Short mmCIF file of C-alpha atoms in Angstrom, two decimals:
data_model
loop_
_atom_site.label_atom_id
_atom_site.label_comp_id
_atom_site.label_asym_id
_atom_site.label_seq_id
_atom_site.Cartn_x
_atom_site.Cartn_y
_atom_site.Cartn_z
CA SER A 1 -86.91 99.10 70.51
CA SER A 2 -89.99 97.18 71.63
CA PRO A 3 -93.14 98.65 70.05
CA SER A 4 -95.15 97.60 73.13
CA VAL A 5 -92.99 99.79 75.36
CA ASN A 6 -91.26 102.51 73.34
CA GLY A 7 -93.55 102.94 70.35
CA SER A 8 -92.72 102.67 66.65
CA GLY A 9 -92.91 104.99 63.66
CA PRO A 10 -91.60 108.23 65.22
CA TYR A 11 -92.37 111.65 63.77
CA GLY A 12 -90.25 114.79 64.14
CA VAL A 13 -89.31 116.11 67.58
CA ILE A 14 -89.30 119.53 69.25
CA ALA A 15 -86.80 120.74 71.84
CA SER A 16 -87.26 122.62 75.10
CA ALA A 17 -84.81 125.27 76.35
CA ASN A 18 -82.90 122.69 78.43
CA GLY A 19 -82.40 120.34 75.47
CA THR A 20 -85.14 117.83 76.29
CA LEU A 21 -86.79 116.46 73.17
CA PHE A 22 -90.50 115.69 72.83
CA GLY A 23 -92.18 113.61 70.16
CA ALA A 24 -94.78 111.05 69.19
CA THR A 25 -94.91 107.69 67.48
CA GLY A 26 -97.76 106.72 65.20
CA SER A 27 -98.03 103.17 66.51
CA GLY A 28 -96.84 100.91 69.29
CA GLY A 29 -97.25 101.60 72.98
CA THR A 30 -99.38 99.72 75.48
CA TYR A 31 -102.49 99.86 73.28
CA THR A 32 -100.70 99.85 69.88
CA SER A 33 -102.21 103.29 69.12
CA GLY A 34 -98.99 105.29 69.50
CA ILE A 35 -97.21 107.10 72.32
CA LEU A 36 -96.09 110.56 73.41
CA TYR A 37 -92.56 110.61 74.81
CA MET A 38 -89.66 112.72 76.00
CA LEU A 39 -85.91 112.21 75.54
CA VAL A 40 -83.89 113.64 78.43
CA PRO A 41 -80.17 114.40 77.89
CA SER A 42 -77.98 112.00 79.86
CA GLY A 43 -74.30 112.52 79.21
CA ARG A 44 -73.73 111.85 75.53
CA SER A 45 -77.02 110.03 75.08
CA TYR A 46 -80.72 110.41 75.89
CA LYS A 47 -83.07 108.55 78.20
CA GLN A 48 -86.60 107.96 76.94
CA LYS A 49 -89.68 108.42 79.10
CA VAL A 50 -93.15 107.55 77.84
CA LEU A 51 -95.53 110.36 78.81
CA HIS A 52 -98.73 108.79 77.52
CA SER A 53 -99.82 105.67 75.63
CA MET A 54 -102.72 106.44 73.32
CA THR A 55 -105.70 104.20 74.03
CA GLY A 56 -107.68 104.62 70.83
CA SER A 57 -110.64 106.14 72.65
CA ASP A 58 -108.42 109.15 73.44
CA GLY A 59 -106.72 109.18 70.04
CA THR A 60 -104.86 106.93 67.60
CA GLU A 61 -101.74 107.79 65.58
CA PRO A 62 -100.57 111.08 67.11
CA GLY A 63 -98.34 113.34 65.05
CA LEU A 64 -96.15 116.38 65.49
CA LEU A 65 -96.21 118.32 68.77
CA ALA A 66 -96.17 122.04 69.57
CA MET A 67 -95.12 123.70 72.84
CA ASP A 68 -96.41 126.88 74.49
CA LYS A 69 -94.40 129.29 76.65
CA ALA A 70 -95.44 127.47 79.84
CA GLY A 71 -94.07 124.16 78.56
CA ALA A 72 -97.43 122.52 77.81
CA LEU A 73 -97.53 120.30 74.73
CA TYR A 74 -100.30 120.18 72.14
CA GLY A 75 -100.93 117.85 69.25
CA SER A 76 -103.48 115.93 67.24
CA ALA A 77 -104.22 112.30 66.46
CA ILE A 78 -105.65 111.62 63.03
CA TYR A 79 -107.86 108.75 64.25
CA GLY A 80 -109.55 107.68 67.46
CA GLY A 81 -111.55 109.65 69.96
CA SER A 82 -115.10 109.30 71.19
CA GLY A 83 -116.91 111.47 68.65
CA GLY A 84 -118.11 110.92 65.14
CA ALA A 85 -120.43 108.07 64.15
CA LEU A 86 -119.59 109.10 60.58
CA CYS A 87 -116.07 107.72 61.06
CA GLY A 88 -117.11 104.35 62.47
CA THR A 89 -114.92 102.53 64.96
CA ALA A 90 -111.76 104.23 63.66
CA GLY A 91 -112.84 107.60 65.11
CA CYS A 92 -112.55 111.05 63.51
CA GLY A 93 -109.50 112.14 65.51
CA VAL A 94 -108.71 114.41 68.47
CA VAL A 95 -106.72 117.43 69.57
CA PHE A 96 -104.96 116.88 72.90
CA LYS A 97 -102.85 118.61 75.54
CA LEU A 98 -100.06 117.40 77.81
CA THR A 99 -99.83 119.59 80.92
CA PRO A 100 -96.58 119.48 82.95
CA SER A 101 -96.78 119.03 86.70
CA ALA A 102 -94.38 118.76 89.62
CA GLY A 103 -91.90 115.92 89.49
CA GLY A 104 -91.58 115.88 85.70
CA SER A 105 -94.87 114.09 84.99
CA TYR A 106 -97.49 115.17 82.42
CA SER A 107 -101.26 114.86 82.46
CA TYR A 108 -103.08 114.07 79.21
CA SER A 109 -106.42 115.62 78.24
CA VAL A 110 -108.51 115.67 75.06
CA LEU A 111 -109.47 119.18 73.97
CA ARG A 112 -111.60 118.19 70.99
CA ASN A 113 -113.21 115.02 69.66
CA PHE A 114 -113.98 115.52 65.97
CA ALA A 115 -117.45 114.53 64.85
CA GLY A 116 -116.93 114.15 61.11
CA GLY A 117 -118.89 115.73 58.30
CA ALA A 118 -118.86 119.53 58.34
CA ASP A 119 -117.04 119.41 61.70
CA GLY A 120 -113.90 117.93 60.13
CA ILE A 121 -112.24 114.51 59.96
CA GLY A 122 -108.65 113.63 60.73
CA PRO A 123 -106.66 116.52 62.23
CA MET A 124 -103.17 116.21 60.82
CA GLY A 125 -99.92 118.16 60.97
CA ARG A 126 -98.52 120.50 63.59
CA LEU A 127 -100.79 122.93 65.44
CA ALA A 128 -100.01 126.66 65.54
CA ILE A 129 -100.26 128.47 68.90
CA ALA A 130 -101.19 132.17 68.94
CA SER A 131 -100.00 134.58 71.63
CA ASN A 132 -103.44 134.43 73.32
CA GLY A 133 -103.30 130.64 73.56
CA THR A 134 -105.63 129.93 70.64
CA LEU A 135 -104.72 126.77 68.72
CA TYR A 136 -105.02 126.57 64.94
CA GLY A 137 -104.93 123.46 62.81
CA ALA A 138 -106.32 121.63 59.80
CA THR A 139 -108.23 118.41 59.16
CA ILE A 140 -107.40 116.34 56.11
CA GLU A 141 -111.08 115.60 55.36
CA GLY A 142 -114.52 116.78 56.39
CA GLY A 143 -116.07 120.13 55.64
CA VAL A 144 -117.64 120.42 52.19
CA ALA A 145 -118.26 117.13 50.38
CA THR A 146 -117.78 117.20 46.60
CA ALA A 147 -117.64 114.65 43.81
CA GLN A 148 -113.86 114.59 44.23
CA CYS A 149 -113.83 114.69 48.06
CA GLN A 150 -116.76 112.55 49.13
CA GLN A 151 -115.84 112.84 52.82
CA GLY A 152 -115.07 116.55 52.47
CA CYS A 153 -111.98 118.36 51.18
CA GLY A 154 -110.64 119.42 54.59
CA THR A 155 -110.92 122.34 57.00
CA ILE A 156 -109.00 124.97 58.93
CA PHE A 157 -110.09 125.23 62.57
CA SER A 158 -109.39 127.06 65.83
CA LEU A 159 -109.61 126.10 69.50
CA THR A 160 -109.82 129.16 71.78
CA PRO A 161 -109.36 128.92 75.57
CA SER A 162 -112.66 129.58 77.37
CA GLY A 163 -112.33 129.09 81.09
CA ARG A 164 -111.17 125.52 81.62
CA ALA A 165 -112.42 124.41 78.21
CA TYR A 166 -111.75 125.29 74.58
CA ARG A 167 -114.23 126.72 72.09
CA TYR A 168 -114.04 125.03 68.69
CA LYS A 169 -114.72 126.81 65.41
CA VAL A 170 -114.36 125.81 61.77
CA LEU A 171 -112.73 128.78 60.08
CA TYR A 172 -112.67 127.52 56.50
CA ARG A 173 -113.88 124.53 54.49
CA PHE A 174 -111.90 123.71 51.36
CA ARG A 175 -113.97 123.30 48.21
CA GLY A 176 -111.59 121.15 46.18
CA GLY A 177 -110.38 121.67 42.64
CA ALA A 178 -108.58 124.98 42.19
CA ASP A 179 -109.30 125.86 45.84
CA GLY A 180 -107.20 122.92 47.07
CA GLU A 181 -108.04 119.73 48.95
CA TYR A 182 -106.61 117.53 51.71
CA PRO A 183 -104.52 119.93 53.86
CA MET A 184 -102.15 117.38 55.42
CA GLY A 185 -99.47 119.58 56.95
CA GLY A 186 -101.32 121.63 59.56
CA VAL A 187 -100.75 125.40 59.70
CA VAL A 188 -98.07 127.86 60.81
CA VAL A 189 -98.22 131.50 61.88
CA GLY A 190 -96.08 133.97 59.93
CA ALA A 191 -92.74 134.90 61.50
CA THR A 192 -92.68 138.62 60.64
CA ALA A 193 -94.56 141.57 62.13
CA ALA A 194 -96.66 141.86 58.98
CA THR A 195 -97.61 138.14 58.92
CA GLN A 196 -98.09 137.28 62.61
CA SER A 197 -101.87 137.49 62.22
CA GLN A 198 -101.88 135.16 59.20
CA LEU A 199 -101.95 131.38 58.91
CA PHE A 200 -100.11 129.51 56.17
CA GLY A 201 -100.42 125.92 55.02
CA VAL A 202 -100.41 123.50 52.10
CA THR A 203 -102.95 121.20 50.48
CA SER A 204 -101.65 117.91 49.14
CA GLY A 205 -104.09 117.96 46.22
CA GLY A 206 -106.06 120.37 44.12
CA GLY A 207 -104.85 123.51 42.41
CA ASP A 208 -105.14 124.51 38.80
CA VAL A 209 -103.14 121.66 37.21
CA ALA A 210 -104.84 118.30 36.76
CA GLU A 211 -101.85 116.18 35.70
CA CYS A 212 -100.92 115.12 39.26
CA TYR A 213 -102.80 112.52 41.26
CA THR A 214 -102.63 112.41 45.05
CA PRO A 215 -102.76 109.19 47.11
CA GLN A 216 -106.54 109.74 47.20
CA SER A 217 -106.54 109.69 43.34
CA VAL A 218 -107.65 113.32 43.25
CA PRO A 219 -106.28 115.47 40.42
CA GLY A 220 -104.12 118.46 41.24
CA CYS A 221 -100.50 118.87 42.32
CA GLY A 222 -101.24 120.77 45.55
CA THR A 223 -101.21 124.38 46.72
CA VAL A 224 -99.70 126.82 49.21
CA TYR A 225 -102.28 129.04 50.90
CA ALA A 226 -102.67 131.93 53.35
CA PHE A 227 -105.61 132.52 55.67
CA ALA A 228 -106.48 135.76 57.47
CA SER A 229 -109.66 137.57 58.57
CA GLY A 230 -111.89 134.76 57.31
CA LYS A 231 -110.39 134.74 53.81
CA LYS A 232 -108.26 132.01 52.23
CA THR A 233 -105.88 132.97 49.41
CA THR A 234 -103.99 130.55 47.19
CA LEU A 235 -100.38 131.73 47.03
CA TYR A 236 -99.01 129.08 44.70
CA GLY A 237 -100.27 126.09 42.74
CA PHE A 238 -97.76 123.32 42.06
CA ARG A 239 -97.44 122.38 38.41
CA GLY A 240 -95.75 119.02 38.66
CA TYR A 241 -94.11 117.24 35.75
CA THR A 242 -94.36 120.04 33.21
CA PHE A 243 -92.43 122.55 35.32
CA ASN A 244 -90.42 120.27 37.64
CA ASP A 245 -91.52 122.23 40.71
CA GLY A 246 -92.73 119.28 42.80
CA GLU A 247 -95.98 117.50 43.62
CA ILE A 248 -97.97 116.72 46.78
CA PRO A 249 -96.72 119.05 49.54
CA ALA A 250 -97.70 117.07 52.61
CA ALA A 251 -95.20 117.66 55.44
CA GLY A 252 -96.17 121.20 56.42
CA LEU A 253 -94.41 124.56 56.36
CA THR A 254 -91.70 126.38 58.29
CA ALA A 255 -92.06 130.16 58.75
CA THR A 256 -88.86 132.24 58.56
CA ALA A 257 -87.94 135.93 58.57
CA THR A 258 -88.02 135.98 54.76
CA GLY A 259 -90.86 133.62 53.88
CA LEU A 260 -91.92 129.99 53.92
CA LEU A 261 -89.94 126.77 53.55
CA GLY A 262 -91.58 123.51 52.55
CA THR A 263 -91.18 120.15 50.86
CA THR A 264 -92.98 118.00 48.32
CA SER A 265 -93.32 114.23 48.52
CA LEU A 266 -92.90 113.72 44.78
CA GLY A 267 -91.82 115.59 41.69
CA GLY A 268 -88.83 117.77 41.10
CA ASN A 269 -85.90 116.91 38.86
CA GLN A 270 -87.28 114.58 36.19
CA THR A 271 -83.80 113.27 35.37
CA ALA A 272 -83.62 111.72 38.85
CA TYR A 273 -85.00 108.26 39.55
CA ASN A 274 -88.76 108.56 39.92
CA SER A 275 -88.62 112.31 40.81
CA VAL A 276 -89.10 111.84 44.54
CA GLY A 277 -89.46 115.21 46.18
CA THR A 278 -88.08 118.68 46.70
CA ILE A 279 -87.28 121.36 49.26
CA TRP A 280 -88.53 124.80 48.25
CA SER A 281 -89.02 128.39 49.43
CA ILE A 282 -91.55 131.10 48.68
CA ALA A 283 -92.18 134.65 49.91
CA TYR A 284 -95.18 135.33 52.16
CA SER A 285 -96.75 137.18 49.24
CA GLY A 286 -96.62 134.06 47.06
CA THR A 287 -93.86 135.36 44.81
CA GLY A 288 -90.36 134.06 44.25
CA TYR A 289 -91.02 130.30 44.36
CA THR A 290 -87.63 128.59 44.28
CA THR A 291 -86.64 124.93 44.30
CA LEU A 292 -83.76 124.65 46.78
CA HIS A 293 -83.08 120.93 46.43
CA ASN A 294 -84.20 117.94 44.36
CA PHE A 295 -83.93 114.59 46.13
CA ASP A 296 -81.99 112.00 44.12
CA GLY A 297 -84.07 108.92 44.96
CA VAL A 298 -81.70 106.54 43.20
CA GLU A 299 -80.90 103.10 44.56
CA TYR A 300 -79.16 103.69 47.88
CA GLY A 301 -79.29 107.41 47.12
CA THR A 302 -77.28 109.60 49.41
CA ASP A 303 -80.06 112.02 50.35
CA GLY A 304 -83.24 109.95 50.31
CA ARG A 305 -86.70 110.39 48.86
CA SER A 306 -90.09 111.83 49.84
CA PRO A 307 -89.37 113.99 52.94
CA ASP A 308 -92.06 113.40 55.55
CA SER A 309 -91.62 116.03 58.26
CA PRO A 310 -91.40 119.84 58.22
CA LEU A 311 -88.04 121.54 58.24
CA THR A 312 -86.80 122.43 61.74
CA GLN A 313 -84.18 125.10 62.37
CA PHE A 314 -80.97 124.12 64.17
CA GLY A 315 -78.49 127.01 64.19
CA ASN A 316 -78.04 128.20 60.61
CA ALA A 317 -79.41 124.99 59.08
CA TYR A 318 -82.85 123.46 58.56
CA VAL A 319 -83.27 119.73 59.14
CA THR A 320 -85.90 117.26 57.93
CA SER A 321 -86.25 113.50 58.36
CA ILE A 322 -86.73 110.94 55.62
CA GLN A 323 -88.04 107.51 56.56
CA GLN A 324 -87.12 105.91 53.27
CA GLY A 325 -84.14 106.45 51.03
CA GLY A 326 -80.48 107.01 51.77
CA GLY A 327 -78.48 105.71 54.67
CA SER A 328 -77.77 102.06 55.40
CA LYS A 329 -78.33 99.42 52.72
CA ALA A 330 -79.67 97.04 55.37
CA CYS A 331 -83.24 98.06 54.54
CA GLY A 332 -82.98 97.13 50.88
CA PHE A 333 -83.38 99.02 47.62
CA TYR A 334 -83.88 102.57 48.91
CA GLY A 335 -82.01 102.51 52.23
CA CYS A 336 -83.13 103.01 55.83
CA GLY A 337 -83.69 106.77 55.82
CA VAL A 338 -81.65 109.81 56.72
CA LEU A 339 -81.70 113.20 58.40
CA VAL A 340 -81.03 115.94 55.86
CA ALA A 341 -79.69 119.41 56.71
CA LEU A 342 -80.13 122.38 54.37
CA THR A 343 -78.00 125.50 54.92
CA LEU A 344 -79.35 128.68 53.35
#
């Protein structure tokens, strides 16, 4: 498809009750800053409609979307926006809303322009929506600057409806090291009665093992964490090569009736080519960590490498997308990417 019209670099999609799919692309569109789109069922295929082309000043590189009960869509763009001299011309990112109106159109509005520094830089991953309409998310940088995280190790934040506006609050600033750093996957709310007031997420770096190095060259294999009542608790620290349990959880979590499902971008079975990621599960308490699948990553491997979106439930299976590895050989050594379904 033409990047100038339909976007390029799609992320995962979400579905409405009538089967319409909603998603975002990280680039392309009228201003090359990405688009928000819908796919409407039409017989055995889908028709695409662009809902908004990101302009840069209202966000650049949007990611995963979330939907409330009224059908409004919420998301974040890691760059762009009008706030944050600390981020230069790239912008510190935004949180946005798409409000449905009569006739099937949507109106776009920015709920938060990030300012950088202690305020947070680069909101990334899917937002969580509480029953009262409060939005929760994470920024990959900003917060507390350390020797390892010079721009800050990341934050957890909330946006609470207040009249026609939203009130922004930083709930937690990661400190790096054993506390974790660079929370790339956003947050989810627990799916059981006992965990519905808790947030869960992952950091792509940090933890108590220094043998792994993230794309930011920060030691630590990553962590799984819980947040409730102002307190952050590390549930699990990935141990990487020594224990074959994966490295760099970056795609975010999926909450289920029994616990959390997630992926890692690297690590896993060291007998596989380059150890290129896992699917795993863990209880809400942090116990019972289990590797459910090791990606093969071999040349033209059947199941791909480095999963890059959270698992989404379809019936009794959970599906994730892989942009590289597996599939057609037309894209070269690793293949063109695949959709992978895991049945528990």
